[in-house]
């Protein structure tokens, strides 16, 4: 029989104590019974419901019904009852009371299994894009090489065939480290302006043939705005072997662009200049946003500036003068040839995700980054 709150006729201390003990034992019996959230809720409502819950009944049947002279003592008792029941509900019976059904469920859980792993971060859209590019070339057999962000003048410029004081150096607004003046120029430190120095570093260590991809941070003295940042990211590629031709360069990059932007993009190579490649080219892909038409409906297509083409990278055949610097390690330009390319990851990520402000990547606003989680 389920417990009901008795009407009291006898308001003596003894009778009150007995009534409280009955209520307590009824409560303790019931608190062990619920086997589901729903049953637990029913149980809680049975005791706690404002209207006609057992506690409310205690108030009505015991306190309100008590004769004047007993009110003080009954009042004290009813408070104790309330305190007892409320405290019991503060204890997490569902999970702590071993006599409880919920703990029976707990025992069937294999606590030796690993817990739920919560991810503590999301992949930054630039890193994600960088990894996608790397992946495409890894599938072609390229491996990844890395090098220092603080570089010497030798690797960043001299060994890449930028002679001292050559005007081509001016195209890369360089951030130099302070207090380097007393060192010979080639040892002076700077923040690398491109990933190309890792071409030299890798060729010094590894003999040909070589197929490497070089992702990394680079710096230039550009004030930040919607399309510039003093720090950005590049992925560089270098392939050296016997008989590498410009055809290999075009075929490789055309394949990579189709893998990255969709199989219907076209590539276009236009003459350019870099001191470390000869001939050099800039490669464009047909605009994957407007499909090459230069228009989006009636509006001009902004990402390609209505031209239908987007500039993606610089490339060319490795200049024999560059090989001269690593000739001692098997790179004799009489016997080998190679191609190189370098692309800006940040710009590609902007195009991919349809962003018009480069700074969003670097502000660390969780509301922005979460969208890539
Ligand atoms: N390093 C060049 C730049 O940052 C890009 C490039 C890389 C060009 C390799 C040709 C070959 O502009």
Short mmCIF file of C-alpha atoms and ligand atoms in Angstrom, two decimals:
data_model
loop_
_atom_site.label_atom_id
_atom_site.label_comp_id
_atom_site.label_asym_id
_atom_site.label_seq_id
_atom_site.Cartn_x
_atom_site.Cartn_y
_atom_site.Cartn_z
CA UNK A 1 0.00 0.00 0.00
CA UNK A 2 1.34 3.36 -0.97
CA UNK A 3 1.93 5.75 1.86
CA UNK A 4 -0.68 8.42 2.53
CA UNK A 5 -0.32 11.33 4.90
CA UNK A 6 -2.52 10.48 7.89
CA UNK A 7 -4.87 12.95 9.50
CA UNK A 8 -3.67 13.55 13.03
CA UNK A 9 -6.02 13.44 15.99
CA UNK A 10 -3.33 13.18 18.58
CA UNK A 11 -0.90 16.11 18.53
CA UNK A 12 1.26 14.87 21.43
CA UNK A 13 5.03 14.79 21.01
CA UNK A 14 4.96 11.01 20.88
CA UNK A 15 2.31 10.87 18.19
CA UNK A 16 4.12 13.54 16.18
CA UNK A 17 7.41 11.66 16.39
CA UNK A 18 5.74 8.46 15.23
CA UNK A 19 4.08 10.23 12.29
CA UNK A 20 7.46 11.67 11.24
CA UNK A 21 9.18 8.26 11.49
CA UNK A 22 6.43 6.63 9.36
CA UNK A 23 6.81 9.32 6.76
CA UNK A 24 10.61 8.95 6.74
CA UNK A 25 10.53 5.20 6.27
CA UNK A 26 7.91 5.54 3.53
CA UNK A 27 10.15 8.05 1.80
CA UNK A 28 13.23 5.89 2.13
CA UNK A 29 11.42 2.92 0.67
CA UNK A 30 10.12 4.90 -2.27
CA UNK A 31 13.35 6.71 -3.10
CA UNK A 32 14.99 3.39 -4.02
CA UNK A 33 12.34 2.39 -6.51
CA UNK A 34 12.50 4.56 -9.63
CA UNK A 35 14.01 2.72 -12.61
CA UNK A 36 13.89 5.45 -15.18
CA UNK A 37 13.94 9.20 -15.43
CA UNK A 38 10.16 9.14 -15.86
CA UNK A 39 9.62 7.10 -12.71
CA UNK A 40 11.99 9.38 -10.82
CA UNK A 41 10.00 12.37 -11.98
CA UNK A 42 6.72 10.79 -10.87
CA UNK A 43 8.21 10.07 -7.50
CA UNK A 44 9.45 13.62 -7.14
CA UNK A 45 6.08 15.06 -8.14
CA UNK A 46 4.29 12.76 -5.70
CA UNK A 47 6.28 14.30 -2.86
CA UNK A 48 7.06 17.78 -4.02
CA UNK A 49 4.13 18.93 -6.21
CA UNK A 50 2.94 22.29 -4.95
CA UNK A 51 -0.65 21.22 -5.27
CA UNK A 52 -1.42 18.18 -3.23
CA UNK A 53 2.08 16.71 -3.16
CA UNK A 54 2.71 14.76 0.07
CA UNK A 55 4.65 17.70 1.53
CA UNK A 56 1.77 20.03 0.78
CA UNK A 57 -0.56 17.55 2.46
CA UNK A 58 1.67 17.48 5.54
CA UNK A 59 1.24 21.21 5.70
CA UNK A 60 -2.56 21.01 5.36
CA UNK A 61 -3.30 17.91 7.40
CA UNK A 62 -0.80 18.44 10.18
CA UNK A 63 0.00 22.12 10.57
CA UNK A 64 -3.22 23.75 9.48
CA UNK A 65 -5.33 21.18 11.34
CA UNK A 66 -3.36 21.52 14.58
CA UNK A 67 -5.08 23.16 17.54
CA UNK A 68 -3.70 26.50 18.57
CA UNK A 69 -1.72 25.25 21.55
CA UNK A 70 0.04 22.57 19.43
CA UNK A 71 0.88 24.87 16.51
CA UNK A 72 4.37 25.75 17.69
CA UNK A 73 5.50 22.16 18.07
CA UNK A 74 3.73 20.92 14.95
CA UNK A 75 5.22 23.87 13.04
CA UNK A 76 8.73 22.80 14.11
CA UNK A 77 8.07 19.22 13.07
CA UNK A 78 6.62 20.14 9.70
CA UNK A 79 9.74 22.23 9.04
CA UNK A 80 11.90 19.22 9.85
CA UNK A 81 9.86 17.05 7.51
CA UNK A 82 10.29 19.62 4.75
CA UNK A 83 14.00 19.91 5.37
CA UNK A 84 14.42 16.16 5.36
CA UNK A 85 12.57 15.65 2.08
CA UNK A 86 14.15 18.63 0.37
CA UNK A 87 17.64 17.57 1.39
CA UNK A 88 16.98 14.10 0.09
CA UNK A 89 16.12 15.57 -3.26
CA UNK A 90 19.31 17.55 -3.33
CA UNK A 91 21.28 14.34 -3.02
CA UNK A 92 21.62 12.83 -6.48
CA UNK A 93 19.81 9.59 -5.69
CA UNK A 94 19.68 8.59 -9.31
CA UNK A 95 23.40 8.08 -9.42
CA UNK A 96 24.70 7.86 -5.87
CA UNK A 97 22.30 5.64 -3.99
CA UNK A 98 23.58 2.10 -4.51
CA UNK A 99 20.17 0.64 -3.72
CA UNK A 100 18.83 2.59 -6.63
CA UNK A 101 17.84 1.32 -10.03
CA UNK A 102 20.02 3.85 -11.86
CA UNK A 103 23.12 2.47 -10.28
CA UNK A 104 22.05 -0.98 -11.49
CA UNK A 105 22.22 0.42 -15.02
CA UNK A 106 25.61 1.88 -14.23
CA UNK A 107 27.01 -1.52 -13.36
CA UNK A 108 26.35 -2.72 -16.89
CA UNK A 109 28.62 0.02 -18.29
CA UNK A 110 32.14 -1.17 -19.07
CA UNK A 111 34.18 1.48 -17.31
CA UNK A 112 37.37 0.28 -18.97
CA UNK A 113 36.16 1.62 -22.33
CA UNK A 114 37.64 4.98 -23.37
CA UNK A 115 35.39 7.94 -22.67
CA UNK A 116 33.81 10.33 -25.15
CA UNK A 117 36.53 12.45 -26.67
CA UNK A 118 35.58 16.07 -27.01
CA UNK A 119 37.48 17.89 -29.69
CA UNK A 120 39.41 20.75 -28.16
CA UNK A 121 39.79 22.63 -31.41
CA UNK A 122 38.63 22.99 -34.98
CA UNK A 123 40.96 22.88 -37.94
CA UNK A 124 41.70 26.45 -39.00
CA UNK A 125 40.41 27.08 -42.54
CA UNK A 126 43.91 28.01 -43.72
CA UNK A 127 45.47 24.85 -42.31
CA UNK A 128 42.62 22.83 -43.75
CA UNK A 129 43.20 24.34 -47.20
CA UNK A 130 46.94 23.81 -46.84
CA UNK A 131 46.37 20.15 -45.97
CA UNK A 132 44.08 19.71 -48.97
CA UNK A 133 46.77 21.08 -51.28
CA UNK A 134 49.45 18.90 -49.67
CA UNK A 135 47.20 15.84 -50.05
CA UNK A 136 46.76 16.34 -53.79
CA UNK A 137 50.53 16.33 -54.29
CA UNK A 138 51.16 13.51 -51.83
CA UNK A 139 48.90 11.40 -54.02
CA UNK A 140 51.31 12.18 -56.89
CA UNK A 141 54.27 10.93 -54.83
CA UNK A 142 55.50 14.22 -53.41
CA UNK A 143 56.81 14.32 -49.85
CA UNK A 144 56.68 17.24 -47.43
CA UNK A 145 59.71 19.34 -46.52
CA UNK A 146 59.92 22.21 -44.08
CA UNK A 147 62.38 24.93 -43.20
CA UNK A 148 62.90 27.81 -40.76
CA UNK A 149 60.74 30.95 -40.80
CA UNK A 150 63.74 33.05 -39.69
CA UNK A 151 66.05 32.66 -42.64
CA UNK A 152 69.40 33.96 -43.82
CA UNK A 153 69.82 36.33 -46.73
CA UNK A 154 71.70 33.50 -48.44
CA UNK A 155 68.78 31.05 -48.58
CA UNK A 156 66.02 33.61 -49.05
CA UNK A 157 67.78 35.54 -51.82
CA UNK A 158 71.35 34.78 -52.83
CA UNK A 159 71.08 31.04 -53.55
CA UNK A 160 67.81 31.74 -55.36
CA UNK A 161 69.73 33.86 -57.83
CA UNK A 162 68.79 37.26 -56.43
CA UNK A 163 72.22 38.95 -56.60
CA UNK A 164 72.95 41.53 -53.87
CA UNK A 165 71.28 44.85 -54.72
CA UNK A 166 69.35 43.28 -57.59
CA UNK A 167 66.04 45.15 -58.10
CA UNK A 168 64.10 41.85 -57.92
CA UNK A 169 64.66 41.96 -54.17
CA UNK A 170 62.43 45.02 -54.04
CA UNK A 171 59.44 42.95 -55.15
CA UNK A 172 59.48 41.20 -51.79
CA UNK A 173 59.16 43.79 -49.03
CA UNK A 174 61.35 42.10 -46.51
CA UNK A 175 61.25 42.28 -42.72
CA UNK A 176 64.86 42.17 -41.48
CA UNK A 177 65.93 41.30 -37.96
CA UNK A 178 67.56 44.16 -36.10
CA UNK A 179 71.29 44.44 -35.33
CA UNK A 180 72.53 42.23 -38.16
CA UNK A 181 74.67 44.90 -39.85
CA UNK A 182 77.97 43.62 -38.51
CA UNK A 183 77.48 40.18 -40.14
CA UNK A 184 78.37 39.40 -43.73
CA UNK A 185 75.27 39.97 -45.88
CA UNK A 186 74.63 36.30 -46.62
CA UNK A 187 74.42 35.52 -42.90
CA UNK A 188 72.06 38.34 -42.03
CA UNK A 189 68.75 37.15 -40.66
CA UNK A 190 65.32 38.05 -41.99
CA UNK A 191 61.79 36.65 -41.96
CA UNK A 192 61.55 34.51 -45.07
CA UNK A 193 59.47 36.24 -47.73
CA UNK A 194 58.59 32.98 -49.49
CA UNK A 195 58.93 29.22 -49.04
CA UNK A 196 61.47 29.00 -51.89
CA UNK A 197 64.55 28.94 -49.57
CA UNK A 198 63.47 25.43 -48.56
CA UNK A 199 64.14 24.38 -52.17
CA UNK A 200 67.84 25.05 -51.55
CA UNK A 201 67.86 23.61 -48.03
CA UNK A 202 66.29 20.37 -49.26
CA UNK A 203 68.57 20.02 -52.29
CA UNK A 204 71.57 20.44 -49.97
CA UNK A 205 70.37 17.46 -47.96
CA UNK A 206 68.79 15.15 -50.53
CA UNK A 207 70.17 14.01 -53.83
CA UNK A 208 68.08 14.02 -57.02
CA UNK A 209 65.53 12.83 -58.06
CA UNK A 210 63.34 14.93 -55.82
CA UNK A 211 59.64 15.69 -55.53
CA UNK A 212 58.80 17.84 -52.54
CA UNK A 213 56.06 20.08 -51.28
CA UNK A 214 56.86 22.87 -48.84
CA UNK A 215 54.05 24.38 -46.78
CA UNK A 216 54.74 27.19 -44.33
CA UNK A 217 54.44 30.71 -42.99
CA UNK A 218 56.05 33.65 -44.75
CA UNK A 219 56.28 37.35 -43.91
CA UNK A 220 56.37 40.57 -45.88
CA UNK A 221 56.32 44.19 -44.87
CA UNK A 222 52.72 44.74 -46.01
CA UNK A 223 50.30 46.59 -43.73
CA UNK A 224 47.22 44.47 -43.03
CA UNK A 225 44.07 45.12 -45.05
CA UNK A 226 41.30 43.05 -46.63
CA UNK A 227 43.74 41.34 -49.01
CA UNK A 228 47.16 41.79 -47.35
CA UNK A 229 48.76 40.53 -44.19
CA UNK A 230 52.35 40.80 -42.92
CA UNK A 231 52.15 37.04 -42.29
CA UNK A 232 50.63 34.60 -44.73
CA UNK A 233 51.05 31.04 -45.96
CA UNK A 234 52.52 29.46 -49.05
CA UNK A 235 52.81 25.99 -50.48
CA UNK A 236 55.86 25.53 -52.67
CA UNK A 237 56.57 22.60 -54.96
CA UNK A 238 59.80 21.34 -56.47
CA UNK A 239 60.40 18.42 -58.83
CA UNK A 240 63.92 17.60 -60.02
CA UNK A 241 64.88 14.66 -62.21
CA UNK A 242 66.45 13.91 -65.56
CA UNK A 243 64.42 15.29 -68.45
CA UNK A 244 61.80 17.27 -66.54
CA UNK A 245 60.13 19.59 -69.02
CA UNK A 246 57.73 22.51 -69.02
CA UNK A 247 55.14 19.97 -70.21
CA UNK A 248 55.55 18.10 -66.91
CA UNK A 249 55.04 21.38 -65.05
CA UNK A 250 51.85 22.14 -66.96
CA UNK A 251 50.46 18.62 -66.69
CA UNK A 252 51.15 18.40 -62.95
CA UNK A 253 49.64 21.78 -62.12
CA UNK A 254 46.64 21.30 -64.39
CA UNK A 255 45.89 18.01 -62.64
CA UNK A 256 46.33 19.60 -59.19
CA UNK A 257 43.99 22.51 -60.00
CA UNK A 258 41.30 20.11 -61.22
CA UNK A 259 41.70 18.08 -58.03
CA UNK A 260 41.41 21.23 -55.90
CA UNK A 261 38.76 23.28 -57.67
CA UNK A 262 36.80 20.77 -59.76
CA UNK A 263 37.45 18.79 -62.92
CA UNK A 264 36.03 21.44 -65.24
CA UNK A 265 38.48 24.24 -64.39
CA UNK A 266 40.94 25.23 -67.09
CA UNK A 267 44.47 26.50 -66.54
CA UNK A 268 46.31 29.23 -68.39
CA UNK A 269 50.04 30.02 -68.21
CA UNK A 270 51.29 33.55 -68.85
CA UNK A 271 54.93 34.67 -69.06
CA UNK A 272 56.40 36.18 -65.90
CA UNK A 273 59.70 36.66 -64.10
CA UNK A 274 61.30 35.12 -61.03
CA UNK A 275 65.08 35.15 -60.57
CA UNK A 276 65.12 31.44 -59.66
CA UNK A 277 63.09 30.09 -62.58
CA UNK A 278 63.64 30.38 -66.31
CA UNK A 279 61.29 30.48 -68.10
CA UNK A 280 58.80 31.69 -65.51
CA UNK A 281 55.03 31.87 -65.60
CA UNK A 282 52.00 32.90 -63.68
CA UNK A 283 49.26 30.32 -63.71
CA UNK A 284 45.59 31.25 -63.78
CA UNK A 285 42.59 29.00 -63.36
CA UNK A 286 39.25 29.69 -64.99
CA UNK A 287 37.05 31.30 -62.34
CA UNK A 288 35.30 28.51 -60.45
CA UNK A 289 32.88 31.01 -59.00
CA UNK A 290 31.37 32.38 -62.23
CA UNK A 291 32.44 29.45 -64.43
CA UNK A 292 34.71 31.73 -66.45
CA UNK A 293 32.00 34.05 -67.74
CA UNK A 294 33.06 37.01 -65.57
CA UNK A 295 29.40 37.48 -64.57
CA UNK A 296 27.16 36.24 -61.83
CA UNK A 297 23.70 36.65 -63.25
CA UNK A 298 23.46 40.31 -64.14
CA UNK A 299 26.26 41.27 -61.70
CA UNK A 300 29.99 41.41 -62.36
CA UNK A 301 31.96 38.54 -60.76
CA UNK A 302 34.16 40.14 -58.12
CA UNK A 303 36.66 37.37 -57.28
CA UNK A 304 37.94 37.25 -60.89
CA UNK A 305 37.38 40.99 -61.49
CA UNK A 306 35.14 40.08 -64.43
CA UNK A 307 38.02 38.50 -66.32
CA UNK A 308 36.89 34.88 -65.88
CA UNK A 309 40.41 34.00 -64.64
CA UNK A 310 41.98 33.88 -61.20
CA UNK A 311 45.73 34.08 -60.63
CA UNK A 312 46.77 31.20 -58.41
CA UNK A 313 50.52 30.79 -58.46
CA UNK A 314 53.98 31.55 -59.80
CA UNK A 315 56.02 28.81 -61.41
CA UNK A 316 58.76 27.95 -63.85
CA UNK A 317 61.70 25.73 -64.72
CA UNK A 318 64.44 25.82 -62.08
CA UNK A 319 67.08 28.30 -63.27
CA UNK A 320 70.45 26.55 -63.91
CA UNK A 321 72.06 29.27 -61.76
CA UNK A 322 70.12 27.88 -58.78
CA UNK A 323 71.44 24.37 -59.40
CA UNK A 324 74.97 25.81 -59.39
CA UNK A 325 74.57 26.46 -55.65
CA UNK A 326 73.84 22.77 -54.94
CA UNK A 327 75.88 21.22 -57.74
CA UNK A 328 78.11 19.51 -55.16
CA UNK A 329 75.16 17.34 -54.08
CA UNK A 330 74.41 15.93 -57.53
CA UNK A 331 72.47 18.82 -59.05
CA UNK A 332 74.51 19.39 -62.20
CA UNK A 333 72.37 21.46 -64.57
CA UNK A 334 74.05 19.60 -67.45
CA UNK A 335 72.33 16.39 -66.36
CA UNK A 336 69.16 17.32 -64.54
CA UNK A 337 66.28 19.74 -64.78
CA UNK A 338 63.30 20.64 -62.66
CA UNK A 339 60.27 22.79 -62.13
CA UNK A 340 59.05 24.78 -59.14
CA UNK A 341 55.87 26.56 -58.17
CA UNK A 342 54.58 28.54 -55.23
CA UNK A 343 51.03 29.47 -54.27
CA UNK A 344 49.39 31.57 -51.58
CA UNK A 345 47.24 29.41 -49.33
CA UNK A 346 45.34 32.27 -47.66
CA UNK A 347 44.04 33.62 -50.95
CA UNK A 348 42.97 30.17 -52.10
CA UNK A 349 41.16 29.64 -48.78
CA UNK A 350 39.38 33.00 -49.22
CA UNK A 351 38.23 32.01 -52.69
CA UNK A 352 37.15 28.55 -51.55
CA UNK A 353 35.09 29.86 -48.65
CA UNK A 354 33.84 32.99 -50.42
CA UNK A 355 35.39 35.48 -47.96
CA UNK A 356 36.13 39.08 -48.80
CA UNK A 357 38.32 39.94 -45.82
CA UNK A 358 41.66 38.19 -45.25
CA UNK A 359 41.85 39.55 -41.69
CA UNK A 360 39.03 37.24 -40.56
CA UNK A 361 41.54 34.40 -40.58
CA UNK A 362 43.81 36.07 -38.05
CA UNK A 363 41.45 37.75 -35.60
CA UNK A 364 40.78 34.58 -33.67
CA UNK A 365 37.05 35.29 -33.41
CA UNK A 366 35.50 32.03 -32.25
CA UNK A 367 32.21 32.87 -33.99
CA UNK A 368 34.08 32.88 -37.30
CA UNK A 369 36.27 29.85 -36.62
CA UNK A 370 33.40 27.73 -35.27
CA UNK A 371 31.85 27.71 -38.70
CA UNK A 372 34.66 25.48 -39.87
CA UNK A 373 34.43 23.04 -36.93
N1 LIG B 1 58.44 32.33 -54.44
C1 LIG B 1 57.60 32.98 -55.41
C2 LIG B 1 56.80 34.08 -54.69
O1 LIG B 1 56.66 34.04 -53.51
C3 LIG B 1 56.66 32.00 -56.06
C4 LIG B 1 57.37 30.99 -56.91
C5 LIG B 1 57.77 29.79 -56.37
C6 LIG B 1 57.63 31.24 -58.25
C7 LIG B 1 58.43 28.85 -57.14
C8 LIG B 1 58.25 30.31 -59.03
C9 LIG B 1 58.65 29.12 -58.49
O2 LIG B 1 56.29 34.97 -55.34
#
